[in-house]
Tab-separated table of C-alpha atoms in Angstrom:
chain	number	residue	atom	x	y	z
A	1	MET	CA	141.315	-50.889	117.956
A	2	LYS	CA	141.810	-49.875	121.591
A	3	TYR	CA	143.123	-46.435	122.343
A	4	SER	CA	145.885	-46.092	124.901
A	5	ILE	CA	145.846	-43.134	127.287
A	6	GLY	CA	149.232	-42.141	125.858
A	7	LYS	CA	147.966	-41.936	122.302
A	8	THR	CA	144.826	-40.043	123.339
A	9	ASN	CA	146.901	-37.537	125.332
A	10	ARG	CA	149.314	-37.093	122.441
A	11	LEU	CA	146.501	-36.357	120.005
A	12	LEU	CA	144.864	-33.932	122.445
A	13	LEU	CA	148.169	-32.113	123.006
A	14	GLU	CA	148.779	-31.918	119.245
A	15	GLY	CA	145.312	-30.418	118.799
A	16	LEU	CA	145.928	-27.929	121.607
A	17	LYS	CA	149.295	-26.938	120.156
A	18	ILE	CA	147.975	-26.348	116.644
A	19	GLY	CA	144.882	-24.590	118.037
A	20	PHE	CA	146.898	-22.121	120.106
A	21	LEU	CA	149.228	-21.409	117.192
A	22	LEU	CA	146.200	-20.592	115.036
A	23	GLN	CA	144.571	-18.499	117.782
A	24	ILE	CA	147.716	-16.396	118.201
A	25	GLY	CA	148.427	-16.201	114.486
A	26	SER	CA	144.882	-15.230	113.538
A	27	ILE	CA	144.173	-12.484	116.093
A	28	GLY	CA	141.667	-10.267	114.336
A	29	PRO	CA	138.348	-8.485	114.784
A	30	ILE	CA	136.829	-11.206	117.006
A	31	CYS	CA	139.622	-10.921	119.571
A	32	MET	CA	139.602	-7.119	119.444
A	33	LEU	CA	135.836	-7.133	119.909
A	34	VAL	CA	135.951	-9.478	122.904
A	35	PHE	CA	138.769	-7.407	124.461
A	36	ARG	CA	136.784	-4.180	124.057
A	37	LEU	CA	133.565	-5.693	125.423
A	38	SER	CA	135.443	-7.092	128.427
A	39	LEU	CA	136.291	-3.529	129.504
A	40	SER	CA	132.681	-2.852	130.435
A	41	LEU	CA	130.463	-5.959	130.322
A	42	PRO	CA	130.041	-8.428	133.197
A	43	VAL	CA	131.788	-11.783	132.950
A	44	SER	CA	128.516	-13.732	132.757
A	45	LYS	CA	127.478	-11.999	129.536
A	46	LEU	CA	130.961	-12.232	128.075
A	47	LEU	CA	130.951	-15.979	128.679
A	48	MET	CA	127.702	-16.243	126.677
A	49	GLY	CA	129.588	-14.601	123.812
A	50	VAL	CA	132.435	-17.097	124.234
A	51	VAL	CA	129.904	-19.945	124.007
A	52	GLY	CA	128.698	-18.464	120.687
A	53	ILE	CA	132.234	-18.265	119.298
A	54	THR	CA	133.042	-21.795	120.486
A	55	LEU	CA	129.842	-23.205	118.983
A	56	SER	CA	130.754	-21.631	115.652
A	57	ASP	CA	134.236	-23.165	115.776
A	58	LEU	CA	132.685	-26.508	116.763
A	59	ILE	CA	130.552	-26.538	113.613
A	60	TYR	CA	133.523	-25.848	111.327
A	61	THR	CA	135.781	-28.305	113.200
A	62	PHE	CA	133.080	-30.981	112.835
A	63	LEU	CA	132.879	-30.303	109.089
A	64	ALA	CA	136.670	-30.341	108.767
A	65	VAL	CA	136.881	-33.691	110.543
A	66	LEU	CA	134.182	-35.252	108.384
A	67	SER	CA	134.874	-33.673	105.024
A	68	VAL	CA	137.407	-31.178	103.651
A	69	SER	CA	135.194	-30.846	100.561
A	70	ALA	CA	132.303	-29.593	102.742
A	71	MET	CA	134.492	-26.741	103.953
A	72	LYS	CA	135.495	-25.951	100.391
A	73	LYS	CA	131.826	-25.616	99.439
A	74	ILE	CA	131.339	-23.068	102.233
A	75	GLN	CA	134.285	-21.078	100.841
A	76	GLN	CA	132.382	-20.678	97.591
A	77	TYR	CA	130.155	-18.136	99.372
A	78	GLN	CA	133.127	-16.068	100.556
A	79	ARG	CA	131.877	-12.774	99.095
A	80	ILE	CA	128.499	-13.001	100.859
A	81	LEU	CA	130.248	-13.819	104.126
A	82	ASP	CA	132.643	-10.877	103.644
A	83	ILE	CA	129.693	-8.484	103.384
A	84	ILE	CA	127.913	-9.959	106.446
A	85	VAL	CA	131.076	-9.696	108.565
A	86	GLY	CA	131.730	-6.183	107.259
A	87	ILE	CA	128.289	-4.904	108.229
A	88	ILE	CA	128.503	-6.415	111.731
A	89	LEU	CA	131.956	-4.886	112.273
A	90	ILE	CA	130.783	-1.472	111.096
A	91	VAL	CA	127.804	-1.620	113.511
A	92	PHE	CA	130.091	-2.450	116.436
A	93	GLY	CA	132.632	0.140	115.310
A	94	VAL	CA	130.066	2.947	115.153
A	95	LEU	CA	128.677	1.857	118.524
A	96	PHE	CA	132.089	1.970	120.207
A	97	ALA	CA	133.235	5.195	118.553
A	98	THR	CA	130.070	7.162	119.363
A	99	THR	CA	129.100	5.917	122.824
A	100	GLY	CA	132.449	6.284	124.584
A	101	ASN	CA	132.467	3.854	127.488
A	102	ALA	CA	128.690	3.763	127.645
A	103	VAL	CA	128.652	0.253	126.196
A	104	ASN	CA	127.539	-1.540	129.315
A	105	SER	CA	125.338	-4.313	130.669
A	106	ASP	CA	122.237	-2.651	129.252
A	107	THR	CA	123.595	-2.565	125.711
A	108	PHE	CA	123.725	-6.333	125.231
A	109	GLY	CA	121.692	-9.081	126.816
A	110	GLY	CA	123.540	-12.350	127.302
A	111	HIS	CA	121.598	-14.058	124.534
A	112	ASP	CA	122.057	-11.050	122.237
A	113	LEU	CA	125.835	-11.224	122.613
A	114	PHE	CA	125.733	-14.983	122.021
A	115	ILE	CA	123.879	-14.455	118.719
A	116	TRP	CA	126.067	-11.520	117.594
A	117	LEU	CA	129.359	-13.278	118.234
A	118	PHE	CA	128.140	-16.640	116.929
A	119	GLY	CA	127.057	-15.000	113.674
A	120	LEU	CA	130.189	-12.898	113.356
A	121	ASN	CA	132.556	-15.826	113.933
A	122	THR	CA	130.557	-18.140	111.686
A	123	ALA	CA	130.820	-15.695	108.775
A	124	ASN	CA	134.396	-14.626	109.607
A	125	PRO	CA	136.685	-15.511	106.645
A	126	ILE	CA	139.600	-16.020	109.057
A	127	THR	CA	137.644	-18.777	110.834
A	128	ILE	CA	136.804	-20.564	107.591
A	129	VAL	CA	140.242	-20.275	105.974
A	130	PHE	CA	142.227	-21.376	109.041
A	131	ILE	CA	140.012	-24.288	110.055
A	132	ALA	CA	139.360	-25.474	106.505
A	133	GLY	CA	142.966	-25.087	105.407
A	134	ILE	CA	145.520	-25.484	108.170
A	135	PHE	CA	143.497	-27.704	110.493
A	136	SER	CA	142.585	-30.092	107.676
A	137	LEU	CA	146.204	-30.138	106.469
A	138	GLU	CA	147.452	-31.002	109.948
A	139	MET	CA	145.018	-33.920	110.108
A	140	SER	CA	146.126	-35.245	106.754
A	141	LYS	CA	149.834	-34.841	107.583
A	142	ARG	CA	149.334	-37.153	110.553
A	143	ASP	CA	147.371	-39.704	108.466
A	144	MET	CA	144.474	-39.779	110.943
A	145	ASP	CA	141.381	-41.909	110.825
A	146	LEU	CA	138.029	-40.536	111.986
A	147	LYS	CA	138.602	-41.391	115.647
A	148	ASP	CA	142.118	-39.859	115.643
A	149	ALA	CA	140.760	-36.727	113.968
A	150	SER	CA	137.925	-36.432	116.533
A	151	ILE	CA	140.356	-36.526	119.471
A	152	PHE	CA	142.704	-34.087	117.718
A	153	GLY	CA	139.727	-31.849	116.853
A	154	PHE	CA	138.544	-31.818	120.482
A	155	GLY	CA	141.962	-30.605	121.626
A	156	PHE	CA	141.951	-28.048	118.818
A	157	LEU	CA	138.483	-26.830	119.805
A	158	LEU	CA	139.398	-26.436	123.494
A	159	THR	CA	141.750	-23.603	122.598
A	160	THR	CA	138.849	-21.334	121.574
A	161	PRO	CA	137.228	-20.883	125.037
A	162	ILE	CA	140.623	-20.925	126.768
A	163	PHE	CA	142.020	-18.188	124.502
A	164	MET	CA	138.852	-16.083	124.701
A	165	ILE	CA	138.819	-16.307	128.513
A	166	ILE	CA	142.464	-15.135	128.554
A	167	ILE	CA	141.434	-12.146	126.398
A	168	ILE	CA	138.574	-11.393	128.813
A	169	ILE	CA	140.919	-11.552	131.845
A	170	ILE	CA	143.350	-9.152	130.132
A	171	GLY	CA	140.430	-6.835	129.269
A	172	LYS	CA	139.063	-6.902	132.802
A	173	PHE	CA	142.496	-6.209	134.244
A	174	ALA	CA	143.015	-3.298	131.818
A	175	GLY	CA	139.550	-1.894	132.584
A	176	ALA	CA	140.286	-1.936	136.309
A	177	ILE	CA	143.557	0.003	136.122
A	178	LEU	CA	143.027	2.335	133.148
A	179	PRO	CA	141.536	5.806	133.734
A	180	ASP	CA	138.155	6.562	132.122
A	181	ILE	CA	139.742	8.919	129.608
A	182	VAL	CA	142.045	6.151	128.371
A	183	VAL	CA	139.088	3.774	128.062
A	184	LYS	CA	137.216	6.406	126.014
A	185	ILE	CA	140.236	6.822	123.715
A	186	LEU	CA	140.458	3.029	123.359
A	187	ASN	CA	136.757	2.981	122.456
A	188	ILE	CA	137.233	5.518	119.703
A	189	MET	CA	140.376	3.819	118.364
A	190	MET	CA	138.743	0.384	118.460
A	191	GLY	CA	135.651	1.785	116.785
A	192	ILE	CA	137.709	3.322	113.963
A	193	VAL	CA	139.640	0.059	113.471
A	194	LEU	CA	136.442	-2.012	113.343
A	195	ILE	CA	134.784	0.436	110.919
A	196	PHE	CA	137.891	0.223	108.694
A	197	LEU	CA	137.949	-3.585	108.801
A	198	GLY	CA	134.220	-3.750	108.130
A	199	SER	CA	134.461	-1.314	105.196
A	200	LYS	CA	137.390	-3.284	103.817
A	201	ASN	CA	135.289	-6.468	103.872
A	202	VAL	CA	132.269	-4.802	102.236
A	203	PHE	CA	133.966	-2.636	99.606
A	204	TRP	CA	137.382	-4.207	99.005
A	205	GLY	CA	136.597	-7.879	99.544
A	206	LYS	CA	136.255	-8.303	95.799
A	207	LYS	CA	139.825	-9.386	95.276
A	208	SER	CA	139.412	-12.765	96.954
A	209	VAL	CA	136.185	-13.277	95.001
A	210	GLU	CA	137.817	-12.292	91.719
A	211	GLY	CA	140.663	-14.689	92.488
A	212	GLY	CA	138.127	-17.457	92.956
A	213	LYS	CA	136.385	-16.410	89.735
A	214	LYS	CA	139.660	-16.607	87.795
A	215	MET	CA	140.306	-20.044	89.269
A	216	ARG	CA	136.864	-21.259	88.152
A	217	GLN	CA	137.435	-19.793	84.681
A	218	ARG	CA	140.770	-21.602	84.455
A	219	GLN	CA	139.098	-24.855	85.529
A	220	GLU	CA	136.530	-24.423	82.751
A	221	GLU	CA	139.278	-23.654	80.191
A	222	LEU	CA	141.103	-26.851	81.183
A	223	ARG	CA	137.916	-28.875	80.983
A	224	LYS	CA	137.326	-27.601	77.416
A	225	LEU	CA	140.957	-28.236	76.456
A	226	PHE	CA	140.816	-31.825	77.704
A	227	LYS	CA	137.471	-32.469	75.985
A	228	LYS	CA	138.739	-30.945	72.726
A	229	ASN	CA	141.622	-33.440	72.718
A	230	ARG	CA	139.348	-36.294	73.838
A	231	ALA	CA	141.302	-36.611	77.072
A	232	LEU	CA	138.136	-36.107	79.137
A	233	LEU	CA	135.620	-38.743	78.090
A	234	ASN	CA	132.030	-39.582	79.010
A	235	GLY	CA	130.722	-43.131	78.883
A	236	HIS	CA	130.953	-46.289	81.003
A	237	PHE	CA	134.453	-47.025	82.205
A	238	LYS	CA	136.234	-49.459	84.483
A	239	LEU	CA	139.023	-47.653	86.351
A	240	SER	CA	142.373	-49.139	87.410
A	241	SER	CA	140.949	-49.215	90.969
A	242	GLY	CA	138.231	-51.611	89.775
A	243	LEU	CA	135.494	-49.004	90.291
A	244	HIS	CA	133.097	-48.007	87.525
A	245	SER	CA	132.510	-44.404	86.433
A	246	ASP	CA	130.695	-42.391	83.755
A	247	MET	CA	133.751	-40.182	83.216
A	248	TYR	CA	137.372	-41.002	82.370
A	249	PHE	CA	140.468	-38.881	82.007
A	250	GLN	CA	143.002	-40.222	79.488
A	251	ALA	CA	146.081	-38.071	80.099
A	252	ALA	CA	147.997	-39.561	77.169
A	253	LEU	CA	145.644	-37.886	74.699
A	254	ILE	CA	146.635	-34.407	75.898
A	255	LEU	CA	150.238	-35.246	76.781
A	256	GLN	CA	150.899	-36.556	73.274
A	257	TYR	CA	151.343	-32.898	72.335
A	258	PRO	CA	154.740	-31.804	73.756
A	259	LYS	CA	153.805	-28.121	73.882
A	260	GLU	CA	150.701	-28.883	75.960
A	261	ALA	CA	152.660	-31.199	78.229
A	262	VAL	CA	155.232	-28.473	78.854
A	263	ARG	CA	152.595	-25.821	79.495
A	264	LEU	CA	150.599	-27.986	81.913
A	265	ALA	CA	153.740	-29.035	83.802
A	266	GLU	CA	154.863	-25.420	84.131
A	267	GLU	CA	151.464	-24.504	85.542
A	268	LEU	CA	151.720	-27.288	88.098
A	269	ALA	CA	155.327	-26.331	88.911
A	270	LYS	CA	154.163	-22.769	89.552
A	271	LYS	CA	151.943	-24.036	92.351
A	272	ILE	CA	154.919	-25.734	93.958
A	273	LYS	CA	157.069	-22.612	93.701
A	274	GLU	CA	154.319	-20.326	94.999
A	275	ASN	CA	154.061	-22.478	98.109
A	276	ASN	CA	157.855	-22.396	98.638
A	277	ILE	CA	158.122	-26.184	98.439
A	278	LYS	CA	161.689	-27.319	97.760
A	279	VAL	CA	162.008	-30.375	95.520
A	280	ASP	CA	165.089	-32.515	94.832
A	281	VAL	CA	163.519	-35.289	92.779
A	282	VAL	CA	160.223	-35.956	90.995
A	283	VAL	CA	158.777	-39.496	91.147
A	284	SER	CA	155.823	-40.676	89.035
A	285	PRO	CA	153.955	-43.988	88.911
A	286	ALA	CA	154.278	-45.640	85.470
A	287	LEU	CA	152.699	-45.557	83.053
A	288	GLY	CA	150.295	-42.623	83.259
A	289	GLY	CA	152.474	-40.287	85.302
A	290	VAL	CA	155.723	-40.689	83.377
A	291	ILE	CA	155.326	-37.902	80.787
A	292	ILE	CA	153.917	-35.252	83.110
A	293	GLY	CA	156.472	-36.277	85.776
A	294	HIS	CA	159.338	-35.859	83.306
A	295	GLU	CA	158.081	-32.410	82.297
A	296	MET	CA	157.658	-31.450	85.964
A	297	GLY	CA	161.295	-32.382	86.519
A	298	ARG	CA	162.243	-30.127	83.609
A	299	ALA	CA	160.114	-27.246	84.924
A	300	LEU	CA	161.595	-27.528	88.427
A	301	GLY	CA	165.148	-28.219	87.262
A	302	VAL	CA	165.442	-31.566	89.077
A	303	ARG	CA	165.771	-35.201	88.023
A	304	ALA	CA	162.606	-37.197	87.242
A	305	ILE	CA	162.248	-40.940	87.820
A	306	PHE	CA	159.333	-43.388	87.979
A	307	THR	CA	158.050	-46.435	89.806
A	308	GLU	CA	156.874	-49.604	88.033
A	309	ARG	CA	154.490	-52.432	88.860
A	310	ILE	CA	156.028	-55.919	88.522
A	311	ASP	CA	153.966	-58.903	89.653
A	312	SER	CA	151.553	-56.605	91.538
A	313	LYS	CA	154.395	-54.943	93.427
A	314	VAL	CA	155.313	-51.294	92.873
A	315	SER	CA	158.989	-50.373	93.160
A	316	LEU	CA	161.875	-48.330	91.767
A	317	ARG	CA	163.794	-50.186	89.028
A	318	ARG	CA	166.366	-49.474	86.283
A	319	GLY	CA	168.882	-48.243	88.839
A	320	PHE	CA	166.620	-45.420	90.028
A	321	PHE	CA	167.150	-44.411	93.651
A	322	VAL	CA	166.101	-41.792	96.203
A	323	ASP	CA	168.453	-40.663	98.933
A	324	LYS	CA	167.169	-40.507	102.486
A	325	ASN	CA	167.217	-36.721	102.741
A	326	GLU	CA	166.065	-35.912	99.206
A	327	LYS	CA	162.823	-33.957	99.052
A	328	VAL	CA	160.447	-35.993	96.905
A	329	LEU	CA	157.524	-34.721	94.829
A	330	VAL	CA	155.114	-37.384	93.592
A	331	VAL	CA	153.462	-36.487	90.261
A	332	GLU	CA	150.368	-38.243	88.850
A	333	ASP	CA	148.254	-37.775	85.765
A	334	VAL	CA	144.956	-38.404	87.575
A	335	ILE	CA	143.960	-39.277	91.144
A	336	THR	CA	140.708	-41.104	91.886
A	337	THR	CA	140.995	-43.293	94.993
A	338	GLY	CA	144.684	-42.476	95.438
A	339	LEU	CA	145.565	-46.167	95.625
A	340	SER	CA	148.308	-46.152	92.957
A	341	THR	CA	149.743	-42.964	94.420
A	342	LYS	CA	149.850	-44.485	97.909
A	343	GLU	CA	151.506	-47.592	96.488
A	344	ALA	CA	154.189	-45.398	94.907
A	345	ILE	CA	154.675	-43.527	98.201
A	346	ASP	CA	155.001	-46.843	100.082
A	347	SER	CA	157.580	-48.065	97.563
A	348	LEU	CA	159.585	-44.859	98.053
A	349	LYS	CA	159.552	-45.310	101.824
A	350	SER	CA	160.745	-48.889	101.337
A	351	ALA	CA	163.549	-47.521	99.181
A	352	GLY	CA	164.649	-45.259	102.045
A	353	ALA	CA	162.907	-41.982	101.172
A	354	GLU	CA	161.881	-39.987	104.235
A	355	ALA	CA	161.085	-36.530	102.854
A	356	LEU	CA	157.902	-36.610	100.786
A	357	VAL	CA	156.973	-32.931	100.346
A	358	ALA	CA	153.838	-32.921	98.139
A	359	VAL	CA	151.637	-34.767	95.660
A	360	VAL	CA	150.459	-33.123	92.434
A	361	SER	CA	148.253	-34.281	89.578
A	362	LEU	CA	146.790	-32.949	86.382
A	363	VAL	CA	143.288	-34.016	87.455
A	364	ASP	CA	141.876	-34.780	90.876
A	365	ARG	CA	138.735	-36.888	90.486
A	366	SER	CA	138.236	-37.088	94.250
A	367	ALA	CA	137.600	-33.300	94.623
A	368	GLY	CA	140.205	-33.160	97.415
A	369	LYS	CA	138.851	-36.074	99.453
A	370	VAL	CA	141.993	-38.244	99.253
A	371	ASP	CA	144.729	-37.395	101.763
A	372	PHE	CA	148.370	-38.402	101.448
A	373	GLY	CA	149.684	-36.743	104.585
A	374	VAL	CA	151.328	-33.893	102.611
A	375	PRO	CA	150.144	-30.861	100.625
A	376	ARG	CA	148.534	-31.740	97.283
A	377	PHE	CA	147.758	-29.712	94.193
A	378	SER	CA	145.963	-30.305	90.914
A	379	LEU	CA	145.048	-28.300	87.825
A	380	LEU	CA	141.502	-29.609	87.434
A	381	SER	CA	139.335	-30.844	90.310
A	382	LEU	CA	136.331	-33.007	89.481
A	383	GLU	CA	133.792	-34.568	91.808
A	384	VAL	CA	132.901	-37.674	89.815
A	385	LYS	CA	130.810	-40.509	91.176
A	386	SER	CA	132.413	-43.946	91.127
A	387	PHE	CA	130.652	-47.242	91.817
A	388	LYS	CA	131.521	-50.759	92.833
A	389	GLU	CA	130.745	-53.158	89.994
A	390	ASP	CA	127.785	-54.755	91.777
A	391	GLU	CA	126.360	-51.305	92.586
A	392	CYS	CA	126.958	-49.660	89.206
A	393	PRO	CA	123.691	-48.217	87.767
A	394	MET	CA	125.141	-48.363	84.232
A	395	CYS	CA	125.827	-52.095	84.570
A	396	LYS	CA	122.287	-52.605	85.875
A	397	ALA	CA	121.018	-50.762	82.790
A	398	GLY	CA	122.809	-53.316	80.586
A	399	SER	CA	125.844	-51.231	79.599
A	400	ASN	CA	129.274	-52.856	79.334
A	401	ALA	CA	132.235	-51.106	80.942
A	402	VAL	CA	135.278	-50.214	78.841
A	403	LYS	CA	138.782	-50.448	80.379
A	404	PRO	CA	140.704	-47.676	78.637
A	405	GLY	CA	143.792	-47.492	80.876
A	406	SER	CA	147.170	-49.185	80.560
A	407	ARG	CA	146.554	-51.703	83.338
A	408	LYS	CA	144.432	-54.742	82.445
């Protein structure tokens, strides 16, 4: 596929726009540090620091383009990164607060500043959260392939050196016109702020870790609940996508209990409400998504309808409809390749729907790898290997696949 100059420019501009919004919205210790250093260090050494920050952003942007799940794995070490960032900030804070405006060209070599700022930005939670979350979401919203995402990511990455250079220019200008006494006061104030931010990361960074711990505990509780009700099975299965897997989730076996169906739907609905997503109608692909979709409609106080497959075509039937401006939430029982979900979304677009707001599922077997162009949420995330029939190790071992789903 050839790329037109217009499309390339549009993707670059979109990346620049999102990048600048994130740079402005996430002004934090890195920006404050660069501003303070620009008051006294020469431009050549400051630019080495900018290279370090940009290289750090490049690594995370590269990971975000290739794999959202890779970024999620990095987030698992959030507590360790909090402590590293905290210690670095405290060191800089003490240095600024105690040396007045004596932080000069002799304090940092160019390579030293490169290493310090590269390490600080790499471990900075703000960097990880914003690039892993918002940047990845923007890519999925635009339904980009790898080449699209690379062009978009390049535009996004360009904002880092541009924004840092603007901070340096402001710092240099301020250093030239401000009296020494004001610079000394700024040093002390900046030092105190950095010490506070560093201490907060080291001693009060537990909350984000505890939140992650609770999430993992809830995931384990759900896994046990599904296994107890034989909804989560191990064996050799042929999925509706045609792929083979050693694990299968049979939602009907947990949703046959109305109380559990209500409770699970309310938990999913809570995620929608917490993210301030307005929903007018819930749509589920039949057959697996019908029960959980109906309960989601009840939990959100909106109508719930479903799509059906007739002669290999997915569509709305039985007089079901979606108005053009209605905000649609697609609800699934389980997502593996996302094919049936995408077919349902395509059928809704054919029916005139234009406002798909999110996709939710009880179980996400792709571990977040499938994108639908909108926010997505699940209760249980599993990274399960799936195989083409001719590549399936279980088939090669002589095992016969079982097709447990509703579609033959």
